[in-house]
Coordinates of C-alpha atoms in Angstrom, one line a residue:
M1 CA 117.2 120.8 55.0
K2 CA 119.0 124.0 56.1
K3 CA 122.1 123.6 58.3
K4 CA 120.5 125.7 61.1
T5 CA 117.4 123.6 61.1
L6 CA 119.4 120.4 61.3
I7 CA 121.4 121.9 64.2
N8 CA 118.2 122.9 66.0
I9 CA 116.8 119.4 65.6
V10 CA 120.0 117.8 66.9
L11 CA 120.0 120.1 69.9
T12 CA 116.3 119.3 70.6
V13 CA 117.0 115.6 70.4
I14 CA 119.9 115.9 72.9
A15 CA 117.8 118.0 75.2
G16 CA 115.0 115.5 74.9
A17 CA 117.3 112.6 75.8
I18 CA 118.5 114.4 78.9
L19 CA 115.0 115.5 79.9
Y20 CA 113.7 111.9 79.4
Y21 CA 116.5 110.5 81.6
F22 CA 115.3 112.6 84.5
M23 CA 111.6 113.0 83.9
L24 CA 111.1 109.3 82.8
P25 CA 107.8 109.9 81.1
P26 CA 105.9 106.9 79.6
L27 CA 105.7 107.0 75.8
N28 CA 102.0 106.6 76.1
L29 CA 99.2 108.8 74.8
Q30 CA 97.1 108.1 77.9
S31 CA 99.7 109.7 80.2
M32 CA 99.5 113.4 81.0
L33 CA 103.2 113.4 81.8
F34 CA 103.9 112.4 78.1
Y35 CA 102.1 115.6 76.9
V36 CA 104.0 117.7 79.4
Y37 CA 107.3 116.2 78.1
A38 CA 106.3 116.8 74.5
A39 CA 105.2 120.4 75.3
M40 CA 108.6 121.1 76.9
L41 CA 110.4 119.8 73.8
I42 CA 108.3 121.9 71.5
A43 CA 109.0 124.9 73.7
F44 CA 112.7 124.2 73.6
Y45 CA 112.8 123.9 69.8
T46 CA 110.8 127.1 69.5
I47 CA 113.2 129.0 71.7
I48 CA 116.3 127.9 69.9
Y49 CA 114.6 128.4 66.5
F50 CA 114.0 132.1 67.3
A51 CA 117.4 132.4 69.0
T52 CA 119.3 131.2 65.9
S53 CA 117.0 132.5 63.2
F54 CA 115.6 135.7 64.6
D55 CA 114.4 138.1 61.9
P56 CA 111.7 140.8 62.6
R57 CA 110.1 140.1 59.3
Q58 CA 109.8 136.4 60.1
L59 CA 108.3 137.3 63.5
Q60 CA 105.7 139.4 61.8
Q61 CA 104.8 136.5 59.5
M62 CA 104.5 134.1 62.4
K63 CA 102.2 136.5 64.1
F64 CA 99.7 136.3 61.2
T65 CA 100.1 132.7 60.1
G66 CA 100.2 131.1 63.6
K67 CA 100.4 127.6 62.3
K68 CA 102.6 126.1 65.0
P69 CA 100.5 127.5 67.9
M70 CA 97.4 126.2 66.2
I71 CA 98.7 122.7 66.4
L72 CA 99.1 122.9 70.1
V73 CA 95.6 124.3 70.4
V74 CA 94.1 121.4 68.4
I75 CA 96.0 118.9 70.6
V76 CA 94.7 120.5 73.8
L77 CA 91.1 120.7 72.5
A78 CA 91.2 117.0 71.4
I79 CA 92.3 115.9 74.9
V80 CA 89.6 118.1 76.5
V81 CA 86.8 116.7 74.2
L82 CA 88.0 113.1 74.7
N83 CA 88.1 113.4 78.5
I84 CA 84.6 115.0 78.5
F85 CA 83.3 112.0 76.6
Y86 CA 84.9 109.7 79.3
S87 CA 83.7 111.8 82.2
P88 CA 81.0 110.6 84.6
L89 CA 78.7 113.2 83.2
I90 CA 78.4 111.1 80.0
N91 CA 79.7 107.7 81.1
A92 CA 78.6 107.2 84.7
S93 CA 78.0 103.5 84.2
M94 CA 81.7 103.0 83.3
Y95 CA 82.7 104.5 86.6
S96 CA 80.2 102.4 88.6
K97 CA 81.4 99.2 86.9
R98 CA 85.1 99.7 87.4
I99 CA 84.9 97.3 90.3
A100 CA 82.5 94.4 90.6
V101 CA 81.0 94.3 94.1
R102 CA 79.1 91.2 95.3
E103 CA 76.4 92.3 97.7
D104 CA 75.6 88.9 99.2
G105 CA 78.3 88.8 101.9
N106 CA 77.6 86.8 105.0
F107 CA 79.8 87.9 107.9
T108 CA 79.5 84.9 110.1
A109 CA 79.9 82.5 107.2
D110 CA 82.8 84.2 105.5
I111 CA 84.8 85.6 108.4
S112 CA 86.2 82.9 110.7
A113 CA 86.0 83.3 114.5
V114 CA 89.0 85.3 115.6
D115 CA 92.2 83.4 116.4
F116 CA 94.2 85.6 118.8
N117 CA 97.3 83.5 118.0
S118 CA 97.4 84.9 114.5
L119 CA 95.7 88.3 114.8
P120 CA 97.9 91.1 113.3
L121 CA 97.8 93.6 116.1
L122 CA 100.7 95.8 115.0
D123 CA 99.9 98.6 112.6
K124 CA 102.4 100.2 110.2
D125 CA 103.4 102.9 112.7
S126 CA 104.2 100.4 115.4
S127 CA 106.0 98.2 112.9
S128 CA 108.1 101.1 111.8
K129 CA 109.3 101.8 115.4
L130 CA 110.3 98.1 115.8
G131 CA 112.1 98.2 112.5
D132 CA 114.1 101.3 113.5
R133 CA 115.0 99.6 116.8
V134 CA 116.5 96.7 114.9
M135 CA 118.6 99.1 112.9
G136 CA 119.6 101.0 116.0
Q137 CA 121.2 97.8 117.3
M138 CA 123.5 97.7 114.3
P139 CA 125.6 100.9 114.3
E140 CA 127.7 99.6 111.3
L141 CA 124.5 99.7 109.2
V142 CA 122.9 102.9 110.5
S143 CA 125.7 105.1 109.1
Q144 CA 125.3 103.6 105.6
F145 CA 121.6 102.8 105.2
Y146 CA 118.2 103.8 106.4
V147 CA 115.0 101.8 106.7
S148 CA 112.4 102.4 104.0
D149 CA 108.9 103.4 105.3
L150 CA 107.1 101.0 102.9
Y151 CA 106.4 98.2 105.4
T152 CA 104.2 96.1 103.1
Q153 CA 101.9 93.7 104.9
I154 CA 102.0 90.2 103.4
N155 CA 101.3 86.6 104.2
Y156 CA 104.6 84.9 104.6
K157 CA 104.8 81.2 105.6
N158 CA 101.3 81.4 107.1
R159 CA 102.2 84.4 109.2
V160 CA 101.1 88.0 108.7
V161 CA 104.3 90.1 108.5
R162 CA 105.4 93.5 107.3
V163 CA 108.5 93.7 105.1
T164 CA 110.6 96.7 104.1
P165 CA 114.0 97.1 102.4
L166 CA 117.0 99.1 103.6
E167 CA 118.0 102.0 101.4
Y168 CA 121.2 103.9 100.6
N169 CA 121.6 106.7 103.1
G170 CA 122.5 109.5 100.6
F171 CA 124.5 110.2 97.5
F172 CA 128.0 109.4 98.9
K173 CA 126.8 106.3 100.8
Y174 CA 125.5 105.0 97.5
F175 CA 128.9 105.3 95.8
S176 CA 130.7 103.7 98.7
N177 CA 128.3 100.7 98.8
R178 CA 127.0 100.3 95.3
N179 CA 129.4 97.4 94.4
D180 CA 128.0 95.2 97.1
G181 CA 124.5 96.7 97.1
V182 CA 122.1 96.7 100.1
M183 CA 122.6 93.4 101.9
G184 CA 119.2 93.0 103.6
Y185 CA 115.7 93.8 104.5
I186 CA 113.6 93.9 107.7
T187 CA 110.6 91.8 108.7
V188 CA 108.2 92.6 111.5
D189 CA 105.8 89.9 112.7
S190 CA 102.4 91.7 112.9
V191 CA 101.2 89.2 115.5
D192 CA 104.0 89.0 118.2
G193 CA 106.1 92.0 117.2
S194 CA 109.3 90.0 116.6
S195 CA 111.5 91.9 114.1
N196 CA 114.6 90.8 112.2
L197 CA 117.1 91.9 109.7
V198 CA 117.3 89.3 107.0
K199 CA 120.7 89.3 105.4
L200 CA 121.2 88.4 101.7
E201 CA 124.0 86.5 100.1
K202 CA 124.0 89.1 97.2
G203 CA 123.0 92.7 97.8
M204 CA 120.0 94.5 96.3
K205 CA 121.1 97.1 93.7
I206 CA 117.8 98.2 92.1
L207 CA 116.3 100.5 94.7
P208 CA 114.5 103.9 94.8
S209 CA 117.5 105.4 96.6
A210 CA 120.0 104.1 94.0
M211 CA 121.4 106.5 91.5
F212 CA 121.7 106.5 87.7
N213 CA 120.7 103.3 85.9
E214 CA 120.3 101.4 89.1
N215 CA 117.5 103.6 90.3
L216 CA 114.3 101.5 90.4
Y217 CA 112.1 103.9 88.4
R218 CA 114.8 104.4 85.7
Q219 CA 115.3 100.7 85.5
L220 CA 111.5 100.2 85.0
R221 CA 111.2 102.9 82.4
F222 CA 114.1 101.7 80.3
Q223 CA 112.8 98.1 80.3
Y224 CA 109.1 99.2 79.7
P225 CA 109.1 102.6 77.9
T226 CA 105.4 102.6 77.2
F227 CA 104.0 101.4 80.6
I228 CA 102.3 103.7 83.1
F229 CA 103.3 102.5 86.5
G230 CA 101.5 102.7 89.8
E231 CA 103.0 102.8 93.3
E232 CA 105.5 100.0 94.0
S233 CA 105.4 97.6 96.9
F234 CA 108.2 95.4 98.4
E235 CA 107.4 91.7 98.9
V236 CA 109.3 88.4 99.5
D237 CA 108.3 85.1 98.1
E238 CA 107.9 81.9 100.2
T239 CA 111.7 81.3 100.1
G240 CA 112.4 84.8 101.4
K241 CA 113.7 86.2 98.1
P242 CA 112.9 89.9 97.7
F243 CA 111.0 91.4 94.8
W244 CA 109.6 94.8 93.7
I245 CA 105.9 94.5 92.7
V246 CA 104.9 97.4 90.5
P247 CA 101.3 97.6 89.1
V248 CA 100.9 98.6 85.4
L249 CA 98.0 101.0 84.9
K250 CA 95.5 101.6 82.1
Y251 CA 93.1 104.4 81.4
K252 CA 90.4 105.7 79.2
G253 CA 91.1 109.0 77.5
V254 CA 94.0 110.8 79.3
E255 CA 94.3 109.4 82.9
L256 CA 90.6 108.8 83.4
L257 CA 89.0 105.5 84.7
E258 CA 92.2 104.3 86.1
D259 CA 92.6 100.5 86.5
V260 CA 95.3 97.9 86.7
K261 CA 96.0 95.6 83.8
G262 CA 99.0 93.7 85.2
A263 CA 102.2 94.0 87.2
V264 CA 105.9 93.9 86.7
I265 CA 107.8 91.7 89.2
L266 CA 111.5 92.9 89.4
D267 CA 114.4 91.2 91.1
P268 CA 116.3 94.0 93.0
V269 CA 119.5 91.9 93.0
T270 CA 119.8 91.2 89.3
G271 CA 117.5 93.8 87.8
E272 CA 115.7 91.1 85.8
S273 CA 111.9 91.5 85.5
Q274 CA 108.8 89.8 84.2
Y275 CA 105.4 91.3 83.3
Y276 CA 102.2 89.4 84.2
N277 CA 98.6 90.1 83.3
V278 CA 96.4 90.4 86.4
A279 CA 95.0 86.9 86.1
D280 CA 98.5 85.4 85.8
V281 CA 100.2 87.1 88.8
P282 CA 101.8 84.4 91.1
T283 CA 99.7 83.7 94.1
W284 CA 102.5 84.5 96.6
V285 CA 102.1 88.2 95.6
D286 CA 99.7 90.0 97.9
H287 CA 99.6 93.6 96.5
I288 CA 98.7 94.4 92.9
Y289 CA 95.9 96.9 93.4
P290 CA 96.9 100.0 95.4
A291 CA 94.6 100.7 98.4
S292 CA 93.9 104.3 97.0
L293 CA 92.7 102.8 93.7
L294 CA 90.4 100.3 95.4
I295 CA 88.9 103.1 97.6
E296 CA 88.4 105.3 94.5
Q297 CA 86.7 102.6 92.5
S298 CA 84.5 101.6 95.5
D299 CA 83.4 105.3 95.9
D300 CA 82.5 105.4 92.1
W301 CA 80.5 102.2 92.5
G302 CA 78.5 103.7 95.3
R303 CA 78.2 107.2 93.7
Y304 CA 77.3 106.4 90.1
R305 CA 75.4 103.1 90.1
N306 CA 72.1 105.0 89.6
G307 CA 73.5 107.5 87.2
F308 CA 75.3 110.9 87.3
I309 CA 72.2 113.0 88.0
N310 CA 71.2 110.8 90.9
S311 CA 74.7 111.2 92.4
I312 CA 73.9 115.0 92.8
I313 CA 70.2 115.3 93.0
G314 CA 68.2 112.9 95.1
Q315 CA 71.2 110.6 95.9
K316 CA 69.0 107.5 96.1
N317 CA 71.1 104.5 97.3
V318 CA 74.2 106.7 97.0
V319 CA 76.9 105.4 99.4
K320 CA 80.6 105.9 99.9
T321 CA 83.6 104.5 101.8
T322 CA 84.4 105.9 105.2
D323 CA 87.6 107.7 106.1
G324 CA 90.5 105.2 106.6
Y325 CA 91.0 101.5 106.0
N326 CA 92.8 98.5 107.4
Y327 CA 93.9 95.1 106.2
I328 CA 92.5 91.6 106.9
A329 CA 94.4 88.4 106.3
K330 CA 92.1 85.8 104.8
D331 CA 92.6 82.6 102.7
D332 CA 96.3 83.4 102.3
D333 CA 95.5 86.8 100.8
I334 CA 95.5 90.3 102.0
Y335 CA 92.1 92.1 101.9
L336 CA 91.5 95.8 102.2
Y337 CA 88.7 96.6 104.7
T338 CA 86.7 99.8 104.9
G339 CA 83.3 100.8 106.0
I340 CA 80.4 101.9 103.7
T341 CA 78.2 104.8 104.8
S342 CA 75.5 106.9 103.2
A343 CA 76.2 110.0 101.2
T344 CA 74.7 112.1 103.9
E345 CA 77.8 111.4 106.1
D346 CA 76.0 110.3 109.3
A347 CA 77.9 108.6 112.1
A348 CA 76.7 105.1 111.1
N349 CA 77.8 102.5 108.6
I350 CA 75.4 100.4 106.5
G351 CA 78.1 97.7 106.1
F352 CA 81.6 97.2 104.9
I353 CA 83.6 95.9 102.0
L354 CA 86.5 93.5 101.7
S355 CA 88.7 93.8 98.6
N356 CA 91.3 91.3 97.6
M357 CA 94.4 93.3 96.9
R358 CA 95.7 90.7 94.4
T359 CA 92.5 89.9 92.4
K360 CA 90.2 92.9 93.2
E361 CA 87.5 90.5 94.2
T362 CA 85.2 92.7 96.4
I363 CA 82.3 91.7 98.7
F364 CA 79.9 94.0 100.5
Y365 CA 78.7 92.9 103.9
P366 CA 75.4 94.5 105.1
V367 CA 76.3 94.9 108.8
P368 CA 74.8 98.2 110.1
G369 CA 76.8 99.8 112.9
A370 CA 79.1 102.5 114.0
Q371 CA 81.6 104.2 111.8
E372 CA 85.2 103.4 112.5
M373 CA 86.0 107.0 113.6
S374 CA 83.1 107.0 116.0
A375 CA 84.3 103.7 117.5
M376 CA 87.8 105.2 117.9
E377 CA 86.5 108.3 119.6
S378 CA 84.3 106.1 121.9
A379 CA 87.4 104.0 122.8
K380 CA 89.5 107.1 123.6
G381 CA 86.6 108.5 125.6
Q382 CA 86.9 105.6 128.1
V383 CA 90.4 106.8 129.0
Q384 CA 90.3 110.4 127.9
Q385 CA 92.5 111.6 130.7
M386 CA 95.4 109.6 129.2
N387 CA 95.3 111.5 125.9
Y388 CA 96.0 108.2 124.0
T389 CA 95.7 108.0 120.2
A390 CA 93.6 105.2 118.7
S391 CA 94.7 103.0 115.8
F392 CA 92.3 102.4 112.9
P393 CA 90.1 99.4 114.0
L394 CA 90.6 95.8 113.1
L395 CA 87.3 94.1 112.3
I396 CA 87.1 90.7 113.9
N397 CA 84.5 88.0 114.4
L398 CA 84.0 87.6 118.2
N399 CA 81.1 85.8 119.6
D400 CA 79.7 85.4 116.1
K401 CA 79.4 89.2 116.0
P402 CA 81.4 91.9 114.1
T403 CA 83.6 93.6 116.6
Y404 CA 86.1 96.5 116.4
L405 CA 89.5 95.9 118.0
I406 CA 91.4 99.1 118.6
S407 CA 94.9 99.7 120.0
L408 CA 95.3 102.8 122.2
K409 CA 98.8 104.2 122.1
D410 CA 100.8 106.8 124.0
N411 CA 102.8 109.7 122.6
A412 CA 105.7 107.4 122.0
G413 CA 103.6 105.1 119.9
L414 CA 103.6 102.3 122.4
V415 CA 100.3 100.3 122.8
K416 CA 99.0 100.8 126.3
M417 CA 95.5 99.5 126.1
Y418 CA 93.2 97.3 123.9
A419 CA 89.6 98.4 123.3
F420 CA 86.8 96.1 122.1
V421 CA 83.9 98.0 120.6
D422 CA 80.6 96.4 119.5
V423 CA 80.1 97.3 115.8
T424 CA 76.3 97.5 116.1
D425 CA 76.5 99.6 119.3
Y426 CA 79.6 101.7 119.7
Q427 CA 78.5 102.6 123.3
K428 CA 79.5 99.1 124.3
V429 CA 83.2 99.5 124.9
V430 CA 85.6 97.6 127.2
V431 CA 89.1 98.8 127.6
T432 CA 91.9 96.6 129.1
D433 CA 95.5 97.3 129.9
A434 CA 97.7 95.9 127.2
S435 CA 100.1 94.3 129.7
E436 CA 97.4 91.8 130.5
G437 CA 97.5 90.5 126.9
I438 CA 95.0 90.5 124.1
E439 CA 93.3 87.2 125.2
A440 CA 92.6 88.6 128.7
A441 CA 91.3 91.8 127.1
A442 CA 88.9 89.7 124.9
Q443 CA 87.8 87.8 128.0
N444 CA 87.2 91.0 129.8
Y445 CA 85.0 92.2 126.9
I446 CA 83.1 88.9 126.7
G447 CA 82.5 88.9 130.4
D448 CA 83.4 86.2 132.9
K449 CA 80.1 84.4 133.6
E450 CA 81.6 81.7 135.7
A451 CA 79.8 83.0 138.8
I452 CA 78.4 80.7 141.5
I453 CA 75.3 79.1 140.0
D454 CA 72.2 78.1 142.0
Q455 CA 71.7 74.7 140.5
E456 CA 68.0 74.7 141.3
S457 CA 67.5 77.6 138.8
V458 CA 69.3 75.8 136.0
K459 CA 67.0 74.7 133.2
F460 CA 67.7 71.8 130.8
K461 CA 66.8 71.0 127.2
D462 CA 68.0 68.9 124.3
I463 CA 69.5 70.6 121.2
T464 CA 70.9 69.4 117.9
I465 CA 73.9 71.4 116.5
G466 CA 73.2 73.0 113.2
S467 CA 76.4 74.9 112.9
I468 CA 79.4 75.6 115.2
T469 CA 82.4 77.9 115.2
D470 CA 85.1 78.3 117.9
S471 CA 87.5 80.8 119.4
M472 CA 90.5 80.1 121.6
I473 CA 91.0 82.5 124.6
N474 CA 93.5 81.9 127.4
G475 CA 93.6 78.2 126.7
D476 CA 89.8 77.9 126.7
S477 CA 87.7 76.9 123.8
Y478 CA 84.6 79.0 123.3
Y479 CA 82.1 77.3 121.0
Y480 CA 79.4 79.3 119.3
I481 CA 76.6 77.0 118.4
K482 CA 73.4 77.5 116.4
D483 CA 70.9 74.7 116.8
T484 CA 68.7 73.3 114.1
D485 CA 65.9 75.7 115.2
G486 CA 68.1 78.8 114.7
N487 CA 68.8 79.5 118.4
K488 CA 72.3 80.6 119.4
Y489 CA 74.4 79.3 122.3
R490 CA 77.9 79.8 123.7
I491 CA 79.8 77.3 125.8
K492 CA 83.3 77.6 127.4
I493 CA 85.3 74.4 127.7
S494 CA 88.7 74.4 129.4
V495 CA 91.2 72.5 127.2
D496 CA 93.8 70.2 128.8
E497 CA 95.0 66.7 128.1
K498 CA 92.1 65.2 130.0
N499 CA 89.4 67.4 128.6
I500 CA 89.6 67.9 124.8
P501 CA 86.2 68.9 123.3
F502 CA 84.9 67.1 120.2
L503 CA 81.7 68.9 119.1
Q504 CA 80.5 68.8 115.6
T505 CA 77.5 69.5 113.4
G506 CA 74.7 67.0 114.0
D507 CA 75.6 66.2 117.6
T508 CA 72.7 66.2 120.1
L509 CA 73.4 67.8 123.5
T510 CA 71.6 68.2 126.7
I511 CA 72.4 71.7 128.0
G512 CA 71.8 73.6 131.2
Y513 CA 71.1 77.3 131.0
L514 CA 69.8 80.2 133.1
L515 CA 68.3 82.7 130.8
E516 CA 67.2 83.0 127.2
E517 CA 69.1 85.8 125.6
D518 CA 70.3 86.7 122.0
V519 CA 73.2 84.2 122.8
T520 CA 72.3 81.9 125.6
E521 CA 75.2 80.9 127.9
I522 CA 75.4 77.2 128.4
I523 CA 76.1 76.5 132.0
Q524 CA 76.7 72.8 131.8
L525 CA 76.4 69.8 129.5
K526 CA 74.9 66.4 130.3

């Protein structure tokens, strides 16, 4: 090997190491960033080759032989052909089956009646403001750290909370604090808004804001050089110990048919990590599948399940997700919620899906009704003079019916009103001042039917309870009963130490009522 060639190779290796340190490309043929990295190295070698060995006669020979450029052309063509094969034009069924969607969801059976004592009312924006307020009360920290905007929503000790780490506040603050690390993270209770700075005995050193080898992304790349990583989330286990949860992605071709094959759980204090396949991820982890990926896969399920041609021409049974999503806590897991609408983009939903963000279990619920954006506009329209903004709706089970709960906020991001909107008819809207509390707002929506009753107009009949659910509002138990004949009833019972209701399936009741409606109000029991 000629001396000049050896020098050129050594220089390219050095340049490649420096470039790798900053680009952090996965050494994986399914990653486009890997090909960009390789192309930059080839370009670098070519430049220094001509710079050290320039000869007009060699240049003329290169012009005609063109062997090196042809290699690049072959690589590019191979990627293009491979990606065409894995495109929806040829493999639409692969796209539609990326996510398995059960279509037998039963809303009233699967979604428990709302419990206002555990309802996560605070969205990410409101949580962020509360977290900033906590930092503002600690001037010794504000100058050194800032609050990350992650605010991951998790189930923690049977409470729905958002957690986010503190980060180094710039290059110089990193060097002055790196020996001790970042000593805490912030939690915001999504139900009651209580926020706290949790201080750690040993500081977190592996963070996105850390420099050099302590940077989170560099630490991940050096430990797993071939992995393609998704967007990280910050979570804590049941003991309050913090971890980075980073999904590991897989593809067909080059970055097509994206999916998650597992996750790396990394300790930000020690830098130690462990890779888990999806099925083996610990149950305390709530976020493995990014929300954007679940939305993308759900869109492909709705678009391509009857083939590629049908997705463009005819569009029979073609559906898609609506704009926006929210989270629902269910069975100690976090589920992504979003509406499903037809491809024609009308203002109505044909139902909605819930996707488990740890397992990707997805269920479709056929509940026709208003799109979330329509419900938000309807809620704002009730107080349009206030110019409030509407949060994306929470979907709750109220009165055995799907109901949107929307927070109306002022320009400062403070919740001023609560709006309840009937999913099946978004014209049915009730807005209540937030100062009265969420339970009073729910009562206002349900309607207070404790008017004076003419006892002579009360009718009585015997029923047998076939199924029963309940909701607690302002200390009152609301029981939603379906009898063995399929009729629906609602009864309010005030709960105190002398009046504790014990109603269960199979009980026979004599009820008094006024009118037969979709849900008959029980006036009295005998």
